């Protein structure tokens, strides 16, 4: 049974990933187990709002795509803006980061700008810059442990 499940996951190019930090709270918590679709970006680029897994400095990170190539991204008093327009973020409690400012910054071709949902406690594109699309391993499909739910 375990061998069959491992074969199925491997043949569908689904990668199990464990969340290691609190940077995506409340959406994801440290210790959550995810399934990542490694085929998601073979033919299409990441889109705003996608939860992605990517490699950075020898670590595998999970963040949300806030902006894509060609966009201008900023944060004004805790409100994410893309191309000068405020973005509605249902998973974010803006009251937890009033007074937070960033940018504006242009997102170069071939990259995405990623942010953690827990903005005050996330190391993300604000510190290390946009992520090359080639470093994105895949899109989070679901959290399967401790309780299944869509991300």
Coordinates of C-alpha atoms in Angstrom, one line a residue:
X1 CA 0.0 0.0 0.0
X2 CA 2.8 2.5 1.0
X3 CA 4.8 1.5 -2.1
X4 CA 1.7 2.0 -4.3
X5 CA 1.1 5.5 -2.8
X6 CA 4.7 6.5 -3.3
X7 CA 4.6 5.3 -6.9
X8 CA 1.4 7.2 -7.5
X9 CA 2.8 10.4 -6.0
X10 CA 6.1 10.1 -8.0
X11 CA 4.4 9.2 -11.3
X12 CA 2.1 12.2 -11.1
X13 CA 5.0 14.5 -10.2
X14 CA 3.5 15.5 -6.9
X15 CA 6.1 16.3 -4.2
X16 CA 5.4 16.2 -0.5
X17 CA 6.7 19.2 1.3
X18 CA 6.7 20.1 5.0
X19 CA 6.3 23.7 6.1
X20 CA 9.2 24.7 8.2
X21 CA 8.4 28.3 9.3
X22 CA 5.6 30.6 10.5
X23 CA 5.9 32.9 7.5
X24 CA 2.7 31.7 5.9
X25 CA 0.5 31.9 9.0
X26 CA -2.5 31.8 9.3
X27 CA -2.8 30.1 5.9
X28 CA -0.1 27.4 6.7
X29 CA 1.6 26.6 9.9
X30 CA 5.0 25.1 10.8
X31 CA 4.6 21.4 10.6
X32 CA 1.9 21.3 7.9
X33 CA 2.4 18.8 5.1
X34 CA 1.6 19.9 1.6
X35 CA 1.4 18.2 -1.9
X36 CA 3.1 20.3 -4.6
X37 CA 2.3 19.9 -8.3
X38 CA 5.7 20.0 -10.0
X39 CA 4.0 20.1 -13.4
X40 CA 2.0 23.3 -12.7
X41 CA 4.4 25.6 -14.5
X42 CA 5.6 23.5 -17.3
X43 CA 3.3 25.3 -19.8
X44 CA 2.1 28.3 -17.8
X45 CA 3.7 30.9 -15.6
X46 CA 2.9 31.3 -12.0
X47 CA -0.1 33.7 -11.4
X48 CA -0.8 36.2 -8.7
X49 CA -2.2 34.5 -5.6
X50 CA -0.6 31.1 -6.3
X51 CA 1.1 29.4 -3.3
X52 CA 4.5 28.2 -4.7
X53 CA 7.4 26.2 -3.5
X54 CA 10.9 27.4 -4.6
X55 CA 14.5 26.9 -3.9
X56 CA 16.4 29.7 -2.2
X57 CA 19.9 29.6 -0.6
X58 CA 19.8 25.8 -0.1
X59 CA 16.3 25.9 1.4
X60 CA 12.9 25.1 0.1
X61 CA 10.4 27.9 0.8
X62 CA 6.7 28.3 0.5
X63 CA 5.3 31.8 -0.3
X64 CA 2.4 33.5 -2.2
X65 CA 3.0 35.1 -5.6
X66 CA 2.1 38.7 -5.1
X67 CA 3.2 40.0 -8.5
X68 CA 4.4 38.7 -11.8
X69 CA 6.8 39.9 -14.5
X70 CA 6.0 43.4 -15.7
X71 CA 4.1 44.4 -12.5
X72 CA 5.0 47.1 -10.1
X73 CA 4.5 46.0 -6.5
X74 CA 4.5 47.9 -3.2
X75 CA 3.1 47.9 0.3
X76 CA 1.5 51.1 1.6
X77 CA 0.6 51.1 5.3
X78 CA 0.1 47.3 5.2
X79 CA -1.9 47.2 2.0
X80 CA -0.4 45.3 -0.9
X81 CA -0.5 47.3 -4.2
X82 CA 0.1 45.9 -7.7
X83 CA 0.3 48.3 -10.5
X84 CA -0.9 51.1 -8.2
X85 CA -4.1 49.3 -7.2
X86 CA -4.8 47.9 -3.7
X87 CA -5.1 44.1 -3.7
X88 CA -7.8 42.3 -1.7
X89 CA -6.1 39.6 0.4
X90 CA -8.7 37.5 2.2
X91 CA -6.1 35.4 4.1
X92 CA -4.3 38.5 5.5
X93 CA -5.2 40.4 8.6
X94 CA -3.9 43.9 7.7
X95 CA -4.3 45.1 11.3
X96 CA -1.3 42.9 12.2
X97 CA 1.0 45.0 10.0
X98 CA -0.2 48.6 9.9
X99 CA 2.7 50.9 9.2
X100 CA 4.4 48.4 6.9
X101 CA 5.8 50.0 3.7
X102 CA 7.8 48.6 0.8
X103 CA 8.6 49.8 -2.8
X104 CA 7.3 50.4 -5.2
X105 CA 9.5 47.9 -7.2
X106 CA 9.3 46.6 -10.7
X107 CA 9.2 42.8 -11.3
X108 CA 11.6 41.9 -14.1
X109 CA 10.9 39.5 -16.9
X110 CA 11.3 35.8 -16.0
X111 CA 10.6 36.4 -12.3
X112 CA 7.9 36.5 -9.7
X113 CA 7.6 38.6 -6.5
X114 CA 6.7 36.4 -3.5
X115 CA 5.5 37.3 0.0
X116 CA 4.6 35.4 3.1
X117 CA 1.1 35.9 4.5
X118 CA 2.7 36.6 7.9
X119 CA 4.4 39.8 6.6
X120 CA 6.0 40.9 9.8
X121 CA 7.7 37.5 10.2
X122 CA 8.5 36.5 6.6
X123 CA 11.8 36.6 4.7
X124 CA 10.6 37.0 1.1
X125 CA 11.1 39.1 -2.1
X126 CA 11.3 42.3 0.0
X127 CA 14.7 41.0 1.3
X128 CA 16.1 38.7 -1.4
X129 CA 14.4 40.2 -4.5
X130 CA 12.2 38.6 -7.2
X131 CA 12.5 34.8 -7.7
X132 CA 13.5 33.5 -11.1
X133 CA 10.6 31.3 -12.4
X134 CA 13.2 28.6 -13.1
X135 CA 13.7 28.2 -9.3
X136 CA 9.9 27.6 -8.7
X137 CA 9.5 23.9 -8.0
X138 CA 5.7 23.9 -8.2
X139 CA 2.3 25.1 -7.0
X140 CA 0.8 24.0 -3.7
X141 CA -2.2 21.7 -4.3
X142 CA -3.4 21.0 -0.8
X143 CA -2.4 20.7 2.8
X144 CA -2.9 17.0 3.7
X145 CA -1.7 16.9 7.3
X146 CA -2.8 17.5 10.0
X147 CA -6.2 18.1 8.4
X148 CA -6.9 18.2 4.6
X149 CA -8.0 21.6 3.2
X150 CA -7.3 23.7 0.2
X151 CA -4.5 26.2 0.7

